[in-house]
Amino acid sequence: MTKTVRLTMAQALTRFLSRQMTEIDGRRVPIFGGVWAIFGHGNVAGIGEALYQVRDELPTFRAHNEQAMAHAAIAYGKASFRRRFMAATSSIGPGALNMVTAAALAHVNRLPVLFLPGDVFANRLPDPVLQQAEDFSDGTASVNDCFRPVSRYFDRITRPEQIIPALNRAMQVLTDPAECGPVTLSLCQDVQAEAYDYPESLFAERVWTPRRLRPDRNELAAAVAALKGAKKPLVIAGGGVLYSQASDELAKLVQGAGIPVCETQGGKSSLPDDHPLNMAAVGVTGTSAANRLAEEADVVLAVGTRLQDFTTGSWALFKNAGRTIIGLNTQVFDAGKHWALPLVADAAEGLAELGAALKGWKAPGAWTDNALKGKTEWQAAAAKVTAATNAAFPSDAQVIGAVQRAMGSAVTLLHAAGGLPGELHKLWQAGAPGSYHAEYGFSTMGYEIAGGLGVKMAKPDQEVVVMVGDGSYLMLNSEIATSVMLGLKLTIVLLDNRGYGCINRLQMATGGANFNNLLKDARHEVLPDVDFAAHAASMGAVAEKVASIAELETALAKAKKNDKTTVLVIDTDPLVSTEAGGHWWDVAVPEVSSRPQVNAARKKYEEAVGSRQG
Ligand SMILES: Cc1ncc(C[n+]2csc(CCOP(=O)(O)OP(=O)(O)O)c2C)c(N)n1
Ligand SMILES: [Mg+2]
């Protein structure tokens, strides 16, 4: 007879989660770092009670906003190189839907997170319940169906025993490098509380280790042949290099063969910035060193990247008509993009096997020398724009320079939206793998602060520096209070340019009038003058408005020594961004307009689109 234990579905679920383990540096640790929860109707009585039962093995953390707590959970998974992750549970209705944007963020970025939103009654007897949306034609629909397109695996649990296969599938998706993404188990509230005789074996401790696919023999041979024939090879390092922890294999391959490397937003810090072959950022927010090579490259080895438009310059960056792209990726979908030669494999395994097969082969010396020269030129250009200044309204680049000088490269730097991602991608000098944390797949305003909290939970010994614009800060800042409450220190640098600076610049670049982006250009009776320092201080942070770059550096040095979340506010210039480097990006400009500036921008746009190489 199978031994069973009588538990509610919610109790079985939380007990199961608490028994899932992984190994980090030879040490067995729980694979779930904890559960973020905001309780309400639909989860307090079921999941809430069950989380209390396991609170010592599987800690629960309380947040202020469901989207933000999900950001923290996702950032935790990213900062852990997807080896560990978190869950997030909400009440039904608005609490659940607040997590949908975060689910999309995790989906786009291929990051593991387990969503446990409460759902309406499976038995439907009390319908319509508080917060239930009624569908006139579909009795099975609930608002949680919104999670379907933004989950890698979605399931609605309408009977307690369904959780058994659902948890099996959930763990497969969360731990598989190719499938990895958000899992949503939508938990009907009556079913959470229903008891079932679960097999005891369900709660046995399991240890999950990341799957490392080795390349197919034929695909490897084709990739090696392409690389051996290359005169101008280039590696693009994406986030997959970091998740696979493949930096050593990458360095070995490119050093052996003299191949320059450039990095996507997700892949930045695959090699340290000062590695001679690291040309740093590629694409729309790329360095001149990287982009010049990308234009000429005849074989592009794209490792662990989705090749999104910021990387490919909307597919106008690679100008060598005879180029071959090799897609080294665990996911077939990514490996074969744009007719790439697929090399389906784990990044570390794939790079190691390529390295072995290429042993003794070297890229033409002139190509490698040209790369090294380009890097030196770029470094000079970058030093110029990040140098200290006395300007009353410094540029983002000058603030980045100050943060870098004060904090060094050993911190983990985090950003997500606004003008900062482009500037940081170009200019931040990253150190160890994972020390540069960009959410630039979904570029979600409001990821920054809560994301920083998740990184700090994953790496408690690291200084976590969050750089954020005034717009993102105003959108979602409430987890500052949580960081103070949990004693998890963040250093937040807030750049106040009084509006949506980067979108204002994009508006101007597409011929638009200055309209509805900067506060001064938006309809107003009173021009807002938000006291960000007072606002942050009200949540318990140490907060200060600094008047100059020099003051910022002093304040950062002070912040390094204290152990409390610190918010430093600096006024910046909304109109300036770094001109060096960069590349065209496809943003559709109106075909007809009464504005001559739009017509001029359209003309330029058509020229750019016309020069795109399929
Ligand atoms: C949730 C969300 N809404 C809208 C956008 C579009 N968007 C991208 S950047 C941006 C402005 C960000 O303003 P701020 O944080 O002040 O940064 P700045 O552009 O001024 O550097 C907007 C509206 C987005 N990325 N995310
Ligand atoms: Mg702004």
XYZ file of C-alpha atoms and ligand atoms in Angstrom:
641
model
C 0.000 0.000 0.000
C 1.240 3.461 -0.852
C 1.796 5.443 2.303
C -0.246 8.610 2.239
C -0.600 11.761 4.251
C -3.798 13.771 4.445
C -3.160 17.391 3.620
C -4.948 20.242 1.954
C -3.865 20.975 -1.580
C -2.155 24.155 -0.346
C -0.342 22.255 2.414
C 0.812 19.633 -0.080
C 2.022 22.357 -2.427
C 4.066 24.261 0.154
C 5.464 21.069 1.673
C 6.538 19.955 -1.793
C 8.200 23.309 -2.554
C 10.120 23.198 0.720
C 11.627 19.792 -0.217
C 13.040 20.753 -3.618
C 16.800 21.227 -3.440
C 19.781 22.056 -5.570
C 23.525 22.046 -5.102
C 25.564 25.228 -5.179
C 29.341 24.883 -4.806
C 28.863 21.344 -3.490
C 26.393 22.455 -0.822
C 22.786 21.250 -0.796
C 20.386 24.188 -0.517
C 16.636 24.644 -1.048
C 15.963 25.523 -4.687
C 13.211 27.940 -3.632
C 14.685 30.950 -1.856
C 11.268 31.694 -0.402
C 7.787 32.883 -1.266
C 6.635 36.454 -1.685
C 3.076 36.909 -0.544
C 0.384 39.512 -0.314
C -2.625 37.834 1.176
C -6.253 38.508 0.458
C -9.348 36.546 -0.312
C -8.359 33.647 -2.490
C -5.074 32.839 -0.776
C -5.003 33.866 2.906
C -7.003 30.957 4.253
C -5.530 28.248 2.007
C -1.982 29.079 0.867
C -1.544 31.491 3.797
C -2.173 28.784 6.380
C -0.001 26.338 4.471
C 2.929 28.779 4.204
C 2.759 29.300 7.950
C 3.226 25.533 8.434
C 6.535 25.542 6.524
C 7.749 29.023 7.492
C 11.053 27.705 8.883
C 12.059 25.764 5.761
C 10.401 27.994 3.172
C 10.343 31.614 4.365
C 7.496 33.926 3.414
C 8.178 37.602 2.689
C 5.579 40.341 2.725
C 5.634 43.090 0.111
C 3.651 46.211 -0.786
C 2.770 45.589 -4.410
C 2.279 42.279 -6.208
C 4.067 43.364 -9.375
C 7.014 44.572 -7.335
C 7.242 41.408 -5.246
C 7.235 39.405 -8.453
C 10.051 41.630 -9.743
C 12.009 40.767 -6.608
C 11.325 37.059 -7.140
C 12.422 37.229 -10.785
C 15.566 39.241 -10.012
C 16.451 36.607 -7.430
C 16.264 33.929 -10.128
C 18.363 35.999 -12.518
C 20.988 36.876 -9.906
C 21.183 33.157 -9.026
C 21.931 32.346 -12.699
C 18.555 30.520 -12.676
C 19.944 27.897 -10.276
C 17.564 29.014 -7.522
C 14.273 30.891 -7.718
C 11.257 32.105 -5.750
C 7.472 31.899 -5.786
C 4.907 34.683 -5.510
C 1.337 34.283 -4.297
C -1.543 36.723 -4.488
C -5.235 37.005 -3.802
C -7.687 36.701 -6.694
C -8.593 39.518 -9.072
C -6.455 42.663 -8.811
C -3.751 41.021 -6.722
C -3.345 38.299 -9.325
C -3.466 40.658 -12.286
C -0.856 42.905 -10.712
C 1.566 40.034 -11.354
C 0.761 39.615 -15.050
C 3.231 42.281 -16.227
C 5.930 40.648 -14.137
C 5.019 37.274 -15.661
C 5.603 38.769 -19.095
C 8.914 40.186 -17.901
C 10.036 36.727 -16.790
C 8.712 35.178 -19.995
C 10.611 37.591 -22.241
C 13.808 37.245 -20.210
C 13.522 33.440 -19.868
C 13.657 33.629 -16.092
C 12.256 31.115 -13.617
C 9.532 32.161 -11.185
C 6.509 30.347 -9.777
C 3.263 32.314 -9.674
C 0.572 31.093 -7.314
C -2.379 33.434 -7.814
C -5.618 32.632 -6.029
C -8.504 31.864 -8.372
C -12.304 31.777 -8.117
C -14.201 28.818 -6.632
C -13.921 25.648 -8.720
C -17.356 24.626 -7.425
C -18.821 27.984 -8.559
C -21.523 27.808 -5.881
C -20.952 31.259 -4.327
C -20.475 32.965 -7.746
C -19.954 35.731 -8.457
C -17.488 36.237 -5.623
C -15.787 39.475 -4.722
C -13.245 40.374 -7.442
C -14.606 37.821 -9.930
C -15.009 38.893 -13.549
C -18.029 37.166 -15.108
C -17.769 35.913 -18.659
C -21.211 35.731 -20.287
C -20.291 32.857 -22.585
C -17.483 30.911 -20.913
C -18.000 29.492 -17.444
C -14.385 28.339 -17.205
C -12.823 31.772 -17.797
C -11.324 33.838 -15.006
C -9.046 36.858 -15.012
C -6.144 34.487 -14.352
C -6.416 33.329 -17.945
C -4.424 36.502 -18.639
C -1.395 34.567 -17.367
C -1.640 32.024 -20.194
C 0.260 33.860 -22.954
C 2.909 35.041 -20.502
C 3.560 31.717 -18.773
C 5.711 28.897 -20.112
C 3.388 26.555 -18.290
C -0.060 27.492 -17.008
C -2.389 25.247 -15.086
C -5.591 25.782 -13.162
C -5.951 23.517 -10.184
C -9.601 22.527 -9.855
C -9.097 19.282 -7.911
C -6.565 18.677 -5.115
C -4.880 15.687 -6.778
C -4.137 17.707 -9.923
C -1.275 19.323 -8.039
C 0.723 16.078 -8.262
C 1.380 16.099 -12.034
C 1.271 19.914 -12.084
C 4.182 20.211 -9.662
C 6.139 17.670 -11.645
C 5.678 19.742 -14.812
C 6.319 23.012 -12.966
C 9.708 21.806 -11.776
C 10.617 20.580 -15.258
C 9.964 24.012 -16.734
C 11.620 25.983 -13.937
C 14.814 23.920 -14.092
C 15.135 23.331 -17.824
C 17.522 25.830 -19.448
C 15.687 25.759 -22.784
C 12.100 25.929 -21.527
C 12.862 28.115 -18.541
C 10.322 30.798 -17.732
C 7.384 31.628 -15.512
C 5.083 28.893 -14.293
C 1.599 29.810 -13.150
C -0.438 27.470 -11.014
C -3.772 29.154 -10.661
C -5.206 27.933 -7.398
C -8.982 27.865 -7.018
C -9.627 29.012 -3.501
C -11.923 26.179 -2.438
C -9.456 23.607 -3.804
C -6.586 25.148 -1.798
C -8.496 24.171 1.323
C -9.628 20.694 0.193
C -7.897 17.664 1.714
C -6.535 14.659 -0.173
C -4.487 11.584 0.744
C -1.205 12.488 -0.965
C 1.463 9.824 -1.451
C 4.305 10.456 0.990
C 6.771 9.971 -1.858
C 5.652 13.311 -3.281
C 7.443 14.998 -0.394
C 10.769 13.196 -0.693
C 13.717 15.559 -1.005
C 14.744 15.976 -4.643
C 17.941 17.544 -5.912
C 17.746 19.390 -9.229
C 20.905 20.052 -11.216
C 21.002 22.112 -14.396
C 20.865 20.093 -17.590
C 23.879 20.675 -19.820
C 23.120 19.612 -23.366
C 26.121 18.711 -25.493
C 26.124 19.621 -29.185
C 24.909 17.354 -31.922
C 27.849 15.981 -33.938
C 26.661 17.303 -37.312
C 25.758 20.736 -36.003
C 29.134 20.984 -34.302
C 30.965 19.996 -37.488
C 29.087 22.627 -39.493
C 29.828 25.321 -36.910
C 33.516 24.406 -36.756
C 33.773 24.446 -40.553
C 32.148 27.891 -40.688
C 34.486 29.275 -38.024
C 37.587 27.779 -39.631
C 36.657 29.499 -42.865
C 36.139 32.848 -41.136
C 38.319 35.863 -41.877
C 36.404 38.174 -39.557
C 34.813 36.150 -36.764
C 32.936 37.748 -33.891
C 31.279 36.339 -30.789
C 28.099 37.873 -29.405
C 27.700 36.893 -25.760
C 24.111 36.872 -24.499
C 22.511 36.114 -21.158
C 22.835 32.399 -21.823
C 26.587 32.668 -21.265
C 25.908 33.904 -17.743
C 23.133 31.422 -16.964
C 25.365 28.590 -18.128
C 28.239 30.090 -16.117
C 30.306 29.699 -19.248
C 32.651 32.687 -18.871
C 35.776 30.536 -18.495
C 34.959 28.478 -21.589
C 34.211 31.674 -23.515
C 37.507 33.258 -22.476
C 39.435 30.114 -23.370
C 37.895 29.858 -26.834
C 38.344 33.504 -27.820
C 41.835 33.809 -26.363
C 42.904 30.680 -28.214
C 41.470 31.813 -31.523
C 41.894 35.586 -31.173
C 38.179 36.233 -31.683
C 36.773 39.516 -30.377
C 33.660 39.359 -28.204
C 30.803 41.784 -27.806
C 27.983 41.629 -25.302
C 24.218 42.103 -25.322
C 22.462 43.800 -22.402
C 21.675 40.366 -20.960
C 25.180 39.088 -21.609
C 27.190 42.034 -20.313
C 29.766 40.900 -17.726
C 30.252 37.552 -19.519
C 33.847 38.749 -19.676
C 35.142 41.524 -17.444
C 35.137 44.915 -19.151
C 38.927 45.042 -19.036
C 39.408 41.758 -20.881
C 41.370 42.846 -23.971
C 39.102 40.949 -26.395
C 35.891 42.317 -24.843
C 34.598 45.021 -27.187
C 31.728 45.468 -24.699
C 28.223 46.501 -25.720
C 26.891 45.664 -29.194
C 23.977 47.081 -31.156
C 21.765 50.117 -30.723
C 23.399 50.890 -27.388
C 26.739 49.477 -28.462
C 30.300 50.750 -28.464
C 31.993 51.896 -31.664
C 34.505 49.093 -31.134
C 31.864 46.360 -31.156
C 29.628 47.817 -33.846
C 32.438 48.384 -36.322
C 33.322 44.719 -36.081
C 29.688 43.615 -36.258
C 29.272 45.530 -39.515
C 32.155 43.657 -41.124
C 31.966 40.256 -39.452
C 31.686 37.263 -41.785
C 30.956 34.668 -39.075
C 28.995 35.700 -36.012
C 28.884 33.167 -33.200
C 25.789 34.229 -31.257
C 25.886 32.524 -27.863
C 22.857 32.411 -25.570
C 21.130 35.394 -27.137
C 17.613 35.996 -28.436
C 19.032 38.435 -31.014
C 16.474 41.098 -30.218
C 16.400 44.353 -32.142
C 18.675 46.247 -29.749
C 21.370 43.642 -30.440
C 20.961 43.440 -34.212
C 20.204 47.132 -34.834
C 16.834 45.926 -36.107
C 18.835 43.633 -38.425
C 20.662 46.527 -40.070
C 23.879 46.144 -38.071
C 25.469 43.171 -39.833
C 26.415 44.591 -43.208
C 28.554 41.768 -44.574
C 26.204 40.245 -47.152
C 27.982 36.878 -47.035
C 27.847 36.565 -43.262
C 26.973 33.373 -41.455
C 25.401 33.399 -38.013
C 25.956 30.412 -35.753
C 23.285 30.196 -33.059
C 24.694 28.445 -30.005
C 21.676 28.105 -27.763
C 19.922 25.525 -25.605
C 16.635 26.563 -27.185
C 16.021 25.499 -30.805
C 13.745 28.514 -31.289
C 16.683 30.865 -30.659
C 19.429 28.733 -32.203
C 17.952 28.879 -35.692
C 16.770 32.486 -35.786
C 17.346 34.331 -39.056
C 18.529 31.163 -40.792
C 21.422 30.816 -38.382
C 23.374 27.576 -38.389
C 21.919 26.045 -35.239
C 24.234 24.676 -32.589
C 21.804 23.493 -29.954
C 23.733 23.078 -26.726
C 24.462 24.460 -23.321
C 26.771 27.466 -23.741
C 29.601 26.074 -21.624
C 29.487 22.659 -23.303
C 29.172 24.167 -26.768
C 32.013 26.635 -26.261
C 34.253 23.946 -24.801
C 33.668 21.623 -27.752
C 34.145 24.435 -30.268
C 37.337 25.416 -28.468
C 38.667 21.859 -28.641
C 37.804 21.514 -32.328
C 39.370 24.892 -33.186
C 42.593 24.194 -31.305
C 45.502 25.639 -33.242
C 43.260 27.705 -35.522
C 43.540 31.467 -35.263
C 41.574 34.344 -36.735
C 43.670 36.523 -39.093
C 45.953 38.648 -36.910
C 44.955 41.877 -38.657
C 41.320 41.343 -37.616
C 42.222 40.794 -33.962
C 44.654 43.757 -33.955
C 42.009 45.950 -35.530
C 39.659 44.961 -32.707
C 42.180 45.810 -30.001
C 42.759 49.213 -31.606
C 39.019 49.856 -31.757
C 38.718 49.079 -28.072
C 41.421 51.593 -27.146
C 39.657 54.258 -29.220
C 36.348 53.489 -27.560
C 37.857 53.638 -24.076
C 39.136 57.144 -24.811
C 35.689 58.242 -26.023
C 34.018 56.701 -22.963
C 36.474 58.332 -20.563
C 35.610 61.713 -22.050
C 31.851 61.440 -21.526
C 32.081 59.963 -18.022
C 34.656 62.443 -16.669
C 33.749 64.516 -13.619
C 32.062 67.858 -14.232
C 30.826 70.880 -12.330
C 27.730 71.211 -14.510
C 24.547 71.994 -12.576
C 22.686 69.412 -14.655
C 25.142 66.626 -15.472
C 24.451 63.993 -18.104
C 23.521 60.398 -17.244
C 27.007 59.428 -18.463
C 28.658 61.789 -15.999
C 26.578 60.328 -13.163
C 27.596 56.832 -14.288
C 31.238 57.924 -14.146
C 30.749 59.128 -10.576
C 29.054 55.885 -9.498
C 31.811 53.848 -11.097
C 34.582 55.870 -9.455
C 32.933 55.695 -6.046
C 31.730 52.086 -6.110
C 34.216 50.315 -8.410
C 33.372 47.279 -10.532
C 32.850 44.774 -7.705
C 29.272 45.879 -6.958
C 26.203 44.505 -8.689
C 24.688 47.280 -10.781
C 21.018 47.068 -11.705
C 18.808 49.018 -14.132
C 15.825 48.461 -16.391
C 14.243 51.385 -18.215
C 14.677 54.973 -19.369
C 17.861 56.502 -20.704
C 20.064 54.612 -18.268
C 20.061 51.188 -19.981
C 21.635 52.595 -23.137
C 24.196 54.645 -21.270
C 25.101 51.862 -18.852
C 25.343 49.257 -21.592
C 27.898 51.447 -23.351
C 29.714 52.873 -20.381
C 29.536 50.685 -17.271
C 32.743 48.764 -16.682
C 31.487 45.461 -15.368
C 33.537 43.132 -13.200
C 32.621 39.542 -12.347
C 29.946 37.586 -14.236
C 26.503 38.743 -13.117
C 27.746 42.037 -11.707
C 25.731 43.869 -14.384
C 22.016 43.159 -14.008
C 19.933 44.642 -16.812
C 16.258 43.946 -17.304
C 16.256 45.041 -20.912
C 14.232 42.244 -22.414
C 10.928 43.790 -21.277
C 12.480 47.032 -19.999
C 9.865 47.374 -17.313
C 9.712 50.713 -15.566
C 9.458 49.920 -11.882
C 11.609 46.789 -11.993
C 14.602 48.582 -10.554
C 14.063 48.918 -6.814
C 12.162 45.686 -6.237
C 14.612 43.944 -8.551
C 17.473 45.257 -6.446
C 15.824 43.706 -3.423
C 15.706 40.315 -5.146
C 19.389 40.587 -6.114
C 20.316 41.465 -2.538
C 18.441 38.387 -1.286
C 20.367 36.217 -3.732
C 23.715 37.879 -3.010
C 23.523 39.234 0.549
C 27.258 39.955 0.692
C 27.227 42.132 -2.420
C 26.784 45.891 -2.575
C 23.732 46.291 -4.803
C 23.554 49.595 -6.661
C 20.265 50.484 -8.350
C 20.244 53.273 -10.922
C 16.794 54.614 -11.680
C 15.110 57.571 -13.388
C 12.486 59.802 -11.782
C 9.799 58.239 -13.989
C 10.564 54.656 -12.981
C 10.924 55.689 -9.351
C 7.498 57.316 -9.294
C 5.963 54.276 -10.955
C 7.072 51.736 -8.371
C 9.124 52.559 -5.305
C 7.239 50.980 -2.419
C 9.650 48.118 -1.847
C 12.120 50.628 -0.422
C 10.063 50.179 2.741
C 10.409 46.397 2.405
C 14.186 46.639 1.956
C 14.379 48.684 5.153
C 12.071 46.254 6.971
C 14.133 43.220 5.909
C 17.456 44.926 6.587
C 18.477 44.374 2.968
C 20.552 47.341 1.971
C 20.309 48.896 -1.457
C 22.154 51.924 -2.740
C 19.748 53.701 -5.059
C 20.940 56.508 -7.323
C 17.955 58.447 -8.651
C 18.517 60.624 -11.719
C 15.865 63.333 -11.774
C 15.545 64.895 -15.225
C 11.948 65.829 -14.537
C 10.266 63.484 -16.922
C 10.510 60.699 -19.423
C 13.767 61.944 -20.868
C 14.595 59.109 -23.251
C 11.129 59.028 -24.770
C 11.254 62.791 -25.211
C 14.513 62.342 -27.114
C 12.971 59.547 -29.197
C 10.007 61.814 -29.897
C 12.324 64.548 -31.153
C 14.337 62.072 -33.223
C 11.159 60.969 -34.994
C 10.185 64.558 -35.765
C 7.652 64.875 -32.978
C 6.934 67.993 -30.946
C 8.018 67.965 -27.298
C 4.761 66.614 -25.957
C 3.651 64.776 -22.835
C 7.039 63.374 -21.825
C 8.922 65.938 -19.782
C 6.767 67.334 -16.996
C 7.084 70.844 -18.416
C 5.652 69.630 -21.739
C 2.663 67.879 -20.159
C -0.684 69.490 -19.336
C -0.374 71.002 -15.884
C -1.695 73.645 -13.551
C 1.331 73.429 -11.319
C 4.733 72.187 -12.412
C 5.487 69.260 -10.092
C 8.574 69.527 -7.945
C 8.803 66.137 -6.263
C 10.992 65.987 -3.168
C 12.365 62.496 -3.793
C 14.716 62.557 -0.808
C 11.843 63.348 1.582
C 9.743 60.664 -0.076
C 12.443 57.998 0.303
C 13.191 59.087 3.864
C 9.519 58.656 4.743
C 9.931 54.944 3.989
C 12.913 54.665 6.294
C 15.756 55.049 3.825
C 18.756 57.256 4.364
C 18.139 59.871 1.703
C 19.954 62.879 0.387
C 19.724 65.212 -2.561
C 23.175 66.032 -3.875
C 23.988 69.188 -5.789
C 26.892 68.022 -7.914
C 28.903 65.094 -9.199
C 31.493 65.727 -6.470
C 28.797 65.621 -3.772
C 27.447 62.424 -5.272
C 30.836 60.743 -5.041
C 31.188 61.821 -1.397
C 27.679 60.631 -0.560
C 28.294 57.278 -2.271
C 31.497 56.776 -0.295
C 29.487 57.432 2.874
C 26.686 55.114 1.738
C 29.198 52.323 1.253
C 29.909 52.417 4.973
C 26.344 52.338 6.265
C 24.124 49.270 6.244
C 20.781 50.867 5.489
C 19.057 51.430 2.162
C 20.236 54.763 0.839
C 18.638 56.911 -1.841
C 20.768 59.607 -3.464
C 18.996 62.046 -5.738
C 20.715 64.127 -8.390
C 19.259 66.523 -10.971
C 20.313 65.654 -14.508
C 20.001 67.008 -18.038
C 17.112 65.390 -19.937
C 18.437 66.298 -23.378
C 21.921 64.822 -23.398
C 22.880 61.265 -24.217
C 26.145 59.709 -25.366
C 26.598 60.164 -29.085
C 29.654 57.957 -29.457
C 28.852 54.412 -30.540
C 25.232 53.418 -31.066
C 23.287 52.284 -34.097
C 20.027 52.941 -35.900
C 16.930 51.368 -34.397
C 13.679 50.709 -36.245
C 10.987 52.967 -34.796
C 8.209 53.511 -37.308
C 7.838 57.170 -38.302
C 4.454 58.447 -39.630
C 4.180 58.266 -43.425
C 2.157 61.488 -43.608
C 2.111 64.435 -41.235
C 1.445 68.165 -41.201
C 4.778 68.570 -39.387
C 7.742 69.094 -41.732
C 10.034 67.644 -39.032
C 8.084 64.371 -39.187
C 8.280 64.305 -42.980
C 12.055 64.827 -42.806
C 12.371 62.085 -40.210
C 10.243 59.789 -42.389
C 12.589 60.360 -45.338
C 15.590 59.388 -43.247
C 13.655 56.430 -41.883
C 12.879 55.086 -45.337
C 16.557 55.344 -46.282
C 17.548 53.408 -43.177
C 14.921 50.718 -43.718
C 16.023 50.444 -47.352
C 19.603 49.716 -46.349
C 18.627 46.876 -44.002
C 20.187 43.533 -44.919
C 17.497 40.821 -44.750
C 5.893 50.053 -17.465
C 6.446 50.851 -18.582
N 5.715 51.865 -19.105
C 6.199 52.598 -20.127
C 7.430 52.336 -20.665
C 7.947 53.187 -21.820
N 9.068 53.991 -21.332
C 10.334 53.564 -21.462
S 11.414 54.570 -20.743
C 10.213 55.632 -20.248
C 10.551 56.853 -19.465
C 11.345 56.551 -18.231
O 11.503 57.737 -17.475
P 12.631 57.838 -16.392
O 12.593 56.647 -15.525
O 12.523 59.159 -15.736
O 13.973 57.731 -17.243
P 14.524 58.782 -18.338
O 13.924 58.396 -19.650
O 14.149 60.139 -17.918
O 15.995 58.532 -18.350
C 8.961 55.197 -20.670
C 7.694 55.900 -20.428
C 8.153 51.247 -20.095
N 9.348 50.878 -20.544
N 7.659 50.554 -19.045
Mg 13.428 60.930 -16.126
